[in-house]
Amino acid sequence: MAAITKVWRTALVALGLVALAGAAAAQQSTPPGAELYELCAQCHGERGEGNQVVLAPAIAGLQEWYVVAQVRNFKGGLRGTHPADVAGLRMHPMALALETDEELKAVSAYVASLPPVYPEPTVEGGDAERGAQLYGTCVACHGPDGAGNEALGSPRLYQANDWYLLSSLQRYKNGVRASNPANANAQVMLGIAGTLADEQAMKDVVAYIMSLRK
Amino acid sequence: MLERIPSVIDVLVPQASTYAGDIDGLFTIILVSVGIWFFASEIVFFWLIFRFRKKDGVRAQYVSGEKQSEKKWVTYPHLAILLFDVLIVVAAVRVWYDIKQDLPPAERTVRVIGQQWAWTFVHPGPDGEIDTADDIAKVNELHVEVDRLHHYKLESKDVLHNFSVPVFRLKQDAIPGRVITGWFTPTKTGEWDVQCAEICGVGHGLMGARIHIETAEQHAAWMAQESPLQLAANAAQKQEEE
Ligand SMILES: [Cu+2]
């Protein structure tokens, strides 16, 4: 009887010590990006391939500076706070779940390190040839090959899902993704998207962007 | 009547609506009546254990609980508890009727829209009516005027949510496809939490908003500043200046 009690007591003390050590370790270090990414995977997928059902785009292999900037935008209320922005309002609280800027950077680095998945195009009715003409306006910032330009804050485009590019252009144009005047980069795209006359023009330019994949 | 019962809850979360005291009163009634029976039964229990403890020369007896004199130890408390239950139910139904079934006429109406994972509040602009051009839509920010009876029209864009304002002691499910009307009258100025109280997906825990309860002057000033007509006028003026 006494022996059993002693075993129990030792086990409890040991368990307590382990818990304490665990708590101390958790407080000190930022969890690795892969671990933080488990939350993101619920919508963006294990490989960062995106999931249209929840409106989450492919993010695997996006430029690290762009991921950091966008997640900060979501966290700081610069993106995803318009009442009509269904997709953005879903992402906004997820950025809030990253408590420190270290966590934000760690998970962004992980996202950037994932190999790009180039999801299949799903938008129909776009004409890449007409889109090539329209893309002339975009070259200055997104580059002739769509690779983006860090200095201008403009991302690589062709890795994303075409439905997401289309929806982003629509939401830039009607202000939903550019509702906060403090988000200067989104304001730039608000102006640019305004030059695309209608949905057809947007589909055309998106079809061209998809053709830039190598 | 119930609101006059002192409450321990408002030490932790202040009461800021006309019916918050009624809800807390119900909690107190339940706490006290359940508490009385808890202590009464524990006292009897331990008294019995002590009274019939092991004694030299006394054999333990087997009690089958069939005799009237034995059964009354169960029946009487049972009846008494039922009586207390009736008390609780009567008090609860009165409060439920006031808060959920009765709908006093509105002085203001706000639209409350839940979605994954944010609250949108559509406030009437200076004209005092919703669904007009000067409505003020805000994400995660609700502005109301103290001592005014508000109706809320609660909707959901996607799944179940629950509009919960702890300082009001208000909780109401939002159900996709339905517009649910309810009411509240704020009684205390300040800024407090609004939360979602129905699991609605991964972002549920982060679906918090703030309610700003303002005096008439503060509220009018906020409205003047945020009204879309005013914002448009400001923008036009800015353009002229440039
Ligand atoms: Cu919820």
Short mmCIF file of C-alpha atoms in Angstrom, two decimals, chain B:
data_model
loop_
_atom_site.label_atom_id
_atom_site.label_comp_id
_atom_site.label_asym_id
_atom_site.label_seq_id
_atom_site.Cartn_x
_atom_site.Cartn_y
_atom_site.Cartn_z
CA MET B 1 -39.01 43.07 -9.09
CA LEU B 2 -36.19 40.59 -9.62
CA GLU B 3 -33.68 43.33 -10.33
CA ARG B 4 -33.82 44.39 -6.66
CA ILE B 5 -32.27 41.12 -5.54
CA PRO B 6 -28.59 41.77 -4.91
CA SER B 7 -26.33 39.96 -7.35
CA VAL B 8 -22.76 38.74 -7.24
CA ILE B 9 -22.46 38.66 -11.02
CA ASP B 10 -22.41 42.42 -11.51
CA VAL B 11 -19.22 42.61 -9.48
CA LEU B 12 -17.55 40.83 -12.39
CA VAL B 13 -19.63 42.03 -15.35
CA PRO B 14 -21.57 45.26 -14.84
CA GLN B 15 -25.27 45.46 -15.66
CA ALA B 16 -25.90 47.83 -18.56
CA SER B 17 -29.44 47.10 -19.75
CA THR B 18 -32.88 47.44 -18.20
CA TYR B 19 -33.26 43.68 -17.95
CA ALA B 20 -29.73 42.69 -16.87
CA GLY B 21 -30.84 42.87 -13.22
CA ASP B 22 -33.75 40.49 -13.91
CA ILE B 23 -31.43 37.88 -15.37
CA ASP B 24 -28.99 38.22 -12.49
CA GLY B 25 -31.94 38.00 -10.08
CA LEU B 26 -32.86 34.65 -11.62
CA PHE B 27 -29.32 33.43 -11.10
CA THR B 28 -29.50 34.49 -7.48
CA ILE B 29 -32.84 32.73 -6.95
CA ILE B 30 -31.43 29.53 -8.40
CA LEU B 31 -28.21 29.85 -6.44
CA VAL B 32 -30.06 30.41 -3.16
CA SER B 33 -32.71 27.73 -3.57
CA VAL B 34 -30.27 25.12 -4.83
CA GLY B 35 -27.80 26.25 -2.16
CA ILE B 36 -30.31 25.77 0.64
CA TRP B 37 -31.01 22.22 -0.47
CA PHE B 38 -27.37 21.48 -1.01
CA PHE B 39 -26.46 22.43 2.55
CA ALA B 40 -29.62 20.84 4.05
CA SER B 41 -28.94 17.50 2.36
CA GLU B 42 -25.24 17.54 3.22
CA ILE B 43 -26.07 18.23 6.90
CA VAL B 44 -28.60 15.39 7.05
CA PHE B 45 -26.25 13.10 5.19
CA PHE B 46 -23.31 13.64 7.53
CA TRP B 47 -25.59 13.58 10.57
CA LEU B 48 -26.89 10.15 9.50
CA ILE B 49 -23.38 8.85 8.93
CA PHE B 50 -22.37 10.04 12.38
CA ARG B 51 -25.55 8.96 14.15
CA PHE B 52 -25.44 5.41 12.80
CA ARG B 53 -21.70 4.89 12.90
CA LYS B 54 -20.15 1.58 13.95
CA LYS B 55 -20.84 0.77 17.61
CA ASP B 56 -19.84 -2.21 19.73
CA GLY B 57 -22.59 -4.77 20.07
CA VAL B 58 -24.84 -3.26 17.38
CA ARG B 59 -25.30 -5.18 14.16
CA ALA B 60 -25.67 -3.33 10.87
CA GLN B 61 -29.19 -3.57 9.50
CA TYR B 62 -30.35 -3.81 5.95
CA VAL B 63 -32.79 -1.00 5.07
CA SER B 64 -34.97 -1.87 2.08
CA GLY B 65 -36.65 1.56 1.96
CA GLU B 66 -40.18 0.17 1.71
CA LYS B 67 -41.64 1.30 5.02
CA GLN B 68 -43.47 4.64 5.09
CA SER B 69 -41.23 5.83 7.93
CA GLU B 70 -38.19 5.28 5.69
CA LYS B 71 -39.67 6.48 2.43
CA LYS B 72 -40.57 9.90 3.83
CA TRP B 73 -36.84 10.78 3.86
CA VAL B 74 -37.06 10.79 0.08
CA THR B 75 -40.64 11.91 -0.52
CA TYR B 76 -40.74 15.06 1.62
CA PRO B 77 -37.56 16.64 0.25
CA HIS B 78 -38.69 15.66 -3.22
CA LEU B 79 -41.97 17.54 -2.82
CA ALA B 80 -40.18 20.52 -1.30
CA ILE B 81 -37.76 20.66 -4.22
CA LEU B 82 -40.66 20.53 -6.67
CA LEU B 83 -42.15 23.52 -4.87
CA PHE B 84 -38.88 25.42 -5.27
CA ASP B 85 -38.79 24.39 -8.94
CA VAL B 86 -42.21 25.93 -9.46
CA LEU B 87 -40.90 29.15 -7.91
CA ILE B 88 -37.93 29.19 -10.27
CA VAL B 89 -40.07 28.41 -13.30
CA VAL B 90 -42.59 31.13 -12.51
CA ALA B 91 -39.83 33.70 -12.06
CA ALA B 92 -38.02 32.53 -15.22
CA VAL B 93 -41.11 32.59 -17.42
CA ARG B 94 -41.87 36.17 -16.40
CA VAL B 95 -38.35 37.27 -17.30
CA TRP B 96 -38.40 35.28 -20.56
CA TYR B 97 -41.68 36.91 -21.53
CA ASP B 98 -40.33 40.42 -20.88
CA ILE B 99 -37.11 39.92 -22.78
CA LYS B 100 -37.93 37.55 -25.60
CA GLN B 101 -41.66 37.56 -26.23
CA ASP B 102 -42.80 41.06 -25.46
CA LEU B 103 -41.55 43.63 -27.98
CA PRO B 104 -41.97 47.20 -26.70
CA PRO B 105 -42.05 49.86 -29.45
CA ALA B 106 -38.63 50.92 -30.77
CA GLU B 107 -37.02 54.33 -30.59
CA ARG B 108 -34.09 53.13 -32.72
CA THR B 109 -33.47 50.08 -34.87
CA VAL B 110 -30.10 48.55 -35.76
CA ARG B 111 -29.38 45.69 -38.10
CA VAL B 112 -26.94 43.10 -36.75
CA ILE B 113 -25.39 40.76 -39.31
CA GLY B 114 -23.20 37.82 -38.34
CA GLN B 115 -20.85 36.12 -40.76
CA GLN B 116 -17.68 34.05 -40.58
CA TRP B 117 -16.09 35.83 -38.60
CA ALA B 118 -17.26 39.32 -38.05
CA TRP B 119 -20.25 41.35 -36.96
CA THR B 120 -21.60 44.06 -39.21
CA PHE B 121 -23.78 46.66 -37.54
CA VAL B 122 -25.98 48.83 -39.73
CA HIS B 123 -26.95 51.94 -37.79
CA PRO B 124 -29.64 54.39 -38.84
CA GLY B 125 -28.02 57.65 -39.91
CA PRO B 126 -29.21 61.10 -38.80
CA ASP B 127 -32.67 60.39 -40.29
CA GLY B 128 -33.24 57.73 -37.62
CA GLU B 129 -34.39 55.05 -40.11
CA ILE B 130 -32.52 51.98 -41.34
CA ASP B 131 -32.36 50.89 -44.98
CA THR B 132 -31.94 54.46 -46.20
CA ALA B 133 -29.04 56.20 -47.94
CA ASP B 134 -27.53 57.60 -44.76
CA ASP B 135 -27.19 54.25 -42.96
CA ILE B 136 -23.85 53.74 -41.22
CA ALA B 137 -22.45 50.22 -41.62
CA LYS B 138 -19.58 49.31 -39.32
CA VAL B 139 -17.65 46.09 -38.88
CA ASN B 140 -17.19 44.96 -35.26
CA GLU B 141 -18.32 48.31 -33.88
CA LEU B 142 -21.82 48.96 -32.54
CA HIS B 143 -22.85 52.44 -31.40
CA VAL B 144 -26.01 52.95 -29.37
CA GLU B 145 -27.50 55.73 -27.30
CA VAL B 146 -28.03 55.25 -23.59
CA ASP B 147 -31.64 55.03 -22.27
CA ARG B 148 -33.14 54.54 -25.74
CA LEU B 149 -35.13 51.45 -26.54
CA HIS B 150 -33.42 49.73 -29.47
CA HIS B 151 -34.72 46.97 -31.65
CA TYR B 152 -32.13 44.76 -33.26
CA LYS B 153 -32.78 42.86 -36.46
CA LEU B 154 -30.45 39.88 -36.36
CA GLU B 155 -29.35 38.01 -39.47
CA SER B 156 -26.67 35.55 -40.47
CA LYS B 157 -24.98 35.41 -43.87
CA ASP B 158 -23.74 31.85 -43.55
CA VAL B 159 -23.99 29.58 -40.48
CA LEU B 160 -25.41 29.79 -36.96
CA HIS B 161 -24.01 32.60 -34.83
CA ASN B 162 -25.14 34.05 -31.52
CA PHE B 163 -25.29 37.77 -30.76
CA SER B 164 -24.14 37.99 -27.17
CA VAL B 165 -23.69 41.19 -25.17
CA PRO B 166 -22.61 40.16 -21.66
CA VAL B 167 -23.28 43.55 -20.01
CA PHE B 168 -26.85 43.40 -21.34
CA ARG B 169 -27.21 39.73 -20.29
CA LEU B 170 -28.44 39.29 -23.86
CA LYS B 171 -27.91 36.24 -26.05
CA GLN B 172 -29.75 35.54 -29.24
CA ASP B 173 -29.08 32.95 -31.92
CA ALA B 174 -28.71 34.17 -35.48
CA ILE B 175 -30.13 31.72 -38.00
CA PRO B 176 -29.38 31.86 -41.73
CA GLY B 177 -32.51 32.76 -43.69
CA ARG B 178 -34.28 34.38 -40.76
CA VAL B 179 -34.45 37.94 -39.47
CA ILE B 180 -34.90 37.82 -35.71
CA THR B 181 -36.12 40.93 -33.96
CA GLY B 182 -35.41 41.63 -30.30
CA TRP B 183 -34.85 44.62 -28.04
CA PHE B 184 -32.62 46.20 -25.42
CA THR B 185 -32.36 49.50 -23.59
CA PRO B 186 -28.81 50.40 -22.53
CA THR B 187 -28.53 52.01 -19.11
CA LYS B 188 -24.83 52.71 -18.68
CA THR B 189 -22.42 54.55 -20.97
CA GLY B 190 -19.09 52.97 -21.81
CA GLU B 191 -17.42 50.51 -24.15
CA TRP B 192 -18.01 46.80 -23.70
CA ASP B 193 -17.62 43.42 -25.40
CA VAL B 194 -19.88 41.83 -27.96
CA GLN B 195 -19.13 38.19 -28.69
CA CYS B 196 -20.33 35.25 -30.69
CA ALA B 197 -21.80 32.58 -28.44
CA GLU B 198 -22.44 29.83 -30.96
CA ILE B 199 -19.60 27.76 -32.40
CA CYS B 200 -19.35 28.83 -36.04
CA GLY B 201 -16.01 27.59 -37.38
CA VAL B 202 -12.29 28.09 -36.76
CA GLY B 203 -12.61 31.84 -36.32
CA HIS B 204 -15.39 31.64 -33.71
CA GLY B 205 -13.16 32.53 -30.78
CA LEU B 206 -11.94 35.64 -32.59
CA MET B 207 -15.39 36.91 -33.51
CA GLY B 208 -15.43 39.69 -30.96
CA ALA B 209 -16.76 43.22 -31.41
CA ARG B 210 -17.23 46.28 -29.20
CA ILE B 211 -20.38 48.10 -28.21
CA HIS B 212 -20.11 51.82 -27.52
CA ILE B 213 -22.93 53.12 -25.33
CA GLU B 214 -22.98 56.87 -25.74
CA THR B 215 -24.84 59.89 -24.38
CA ALA B 216 -27.22 61.64 -26.80
CA GLU B 217 -24.56 64.29 -27.59
CA GLN B 218 -21.76 61.77 -28.13
CA HIS B 219 -24.01 59.68 -30.32
CA ALA B 220 -25.13 62.62 -32.45
CA ALA B 221 -21.50 63.67 -32.89
CA TRP B 222 -20.48 60.17 -33.93
CA MET B 223 -23.36 60.00 -36.39
CA ALA B 224 -22.53 63.37 -37.94
CA GLN B 225 -18.94 62.29 -38.39
CA GLU B 226 -19.67 58.85 -39.86
CA SER B 227 -22.76 59.50 -41.96
CA PRO B 228 -22.03 58.51 -45.57
CA LEU B 229 -23.53 61.78 -46.79
CA GLN B 230 -21.12 63.66 -44.55
CA LEU B 231 -18.18 61.52 -45.67
CA ALA B 232 -19.05 62.16 -49.32
CA ALA B 233 -19.28 65.90 -48.64
CA ASN B 234 -15.88 65.81 -46.91
CA ALA B 235 -14.33 63.97 -49.84
CA ALA B 236 -15.80 66.44 -52.34
CA GLN B 237 -14.49 69.36 -50.32
CA LYS B 238 -11.05 67.80 -50.15
CA GLN B 239 -11.01 67.37 -53.91
CA GLU B 240 -11.99 70.99 -54.44
CA GLU B 241 -9.15 72.12 -52.25
CA GLU B 242 -6.61 70.09 -54.20
#
